[in-house]
Amino acid sequence: MRSKRRLRELMANKGTLPQETLTDILSRLPIKSLTRFQSVSKPFSALINSPAFISAHLRRSSRHSSFFFRHFNNPSGSNFSFFLNNNQISDVEVPLLGCLIRFPKIVGSCNGLVCLDISSCYARGFVLWNIARKQYSCLPSPRISDSRRPFWMVSTGFGFDRKKNDYKVVRIVSFGCEKDESPVVMAEVFSWRTFCWRVIEASIGACAIHEGQNGVVVNGGLHWLSNSAGKSGIQKFIVSFDLDTEEFRKIPIPDFPAGICVKIMGFKGSLALAFYPAKEVDVHSRHGRPGVADWIEFCVWDECDGADGKCWTKLNSIQLTTVGYPVGVANETGLIIKKLMEGQGAQFILFDPSNQYYRGMHICDASYSCDVHSYVESLVPVSGGGHDQVIEEEPSEG
């Protein structure tokens, strides 16, 4: 009732209200109310779909982010679901699900756009999805194929290029090779603005990005854990991709012994790492899960007098009262950790490495595994540059 009354008031005063005032009022409203406004007034529709208004609305909604997660609740990997947690947990219906061979993977979530990998393997198909607007767009097929050489591993990432106001999907392909050959690595980028893929130079040498990783967005770049074999043995490092310049570089990481897992995260604008022991422990069942620990240690890539002008600085560590493992990052302010409580299911905590503060958080019901991403409602369209590739989801029954 309140939104309907506000709509009538705005409609009655739209000719007398200054544009700035009208924009300020409308930018405070949820997507659902704005969708109603678009259907009753062409001037309102033009305003709400303008780039300036979309940016203004995003600035406000970003203060109230939530979580979007994919989870399954048995070891075989079946019974997948998508959920949103915005003060309350709600199930999210996946577009195209009936046509897919495999339940989609989340490549990334940025400014209200969610990028899904909908292919059965090797990241061959993608969808951009705005859950709040109930719109999605199927991306054209990537250009790099296995027609000449077989794929070995494929890694992906999704992020926002602030300088060009462009959303980009990155696909890095490592090809299979013989024992005496070095791995061949190629990369391509999809641009939301041009709605096409471009093959780019992958100047990262012979390396292997760990399969199954999605790039972690930190300070305008995507980051993946990687390693290469040399005369001095296996070298481990981070592959970083600048979303603006579209250039790759390698970032060294601290030496760590075998049996230690590493997770990349963004922390308050800086690149950070979480180290934890890779114990094969699961207190719920006899199925081992890699990367379950009772302590986690953090370090950050920070300014110093090193060769690069930066070096890894230790922050803090957390000692868990039971085993657990990291599942995601909350808006670069902390690490989301899933603790396994014997006989009590699972508990999620949010840990801030800078002050060792942590609090419990309810993300989803206990499940075998989950993949957590920060999410914010927005009006950002699923297709930029005026490309007619937008598909409206069918309204759900009831």
Short mmCIF file of C-alpha atoms in Angstrom, two decimals, residues 6 28 43 53 71 77 87 120 138 159 169 175 186 191 198 230 260 279 335 349 351 360:
data_model
loop_
_atom_site.label_atom_id
_atom_site.label_comp_id
_atom_site.label_asym_id
_atom_site.label_seq_id
_atom_site.Cartn_x
_atom_site.Cartn_y
_atom_site.Cartn_z
CA ARG A 6 4.09 6.87 -3.16
CA ARG A 28 15.78 4.66 -2.59
CA PRO A 43 9.17 9.30 -18.55
CA PHE A 53 20.04 6.54 -12.45
CA HIS A 71 24.93 -25.60 -2.51
CA GLY A 77 27.01 -33.71 -6.03
CA ASN A 87 17.79 -10.99 5.89
CA SER A 120 28.86 -29.54 -19.11
CA CYS A 138 23.10 -16.10 -23.15
CA GLY A 159 34.65 -8.68 -12.93
CA VAL A 169 34.29 -12.61 -18.48
CA PHE A 175 46.06 -27.29 -23.56
CA MET A 186 45.63 -19.09 -24.26
CA SER A 191 33.04 -7.66 -23.16
CA ARG A 198 38.39 -11.42 -28.11
CA GLY A 230 61.25 -25.39 -13.36
CA ILE A 260 48.65 -26.62 3.38
CA LYS A 279 43.22 -32.30 6.75
CA LEU A 335 36.34 -14.47 5.52
CA ILE A 349 31.14 -17.41 11.06
CA PHE A 351 36.06 -13.45 10.66
CA GLY A 360 28.07 -16.10 13.76
#
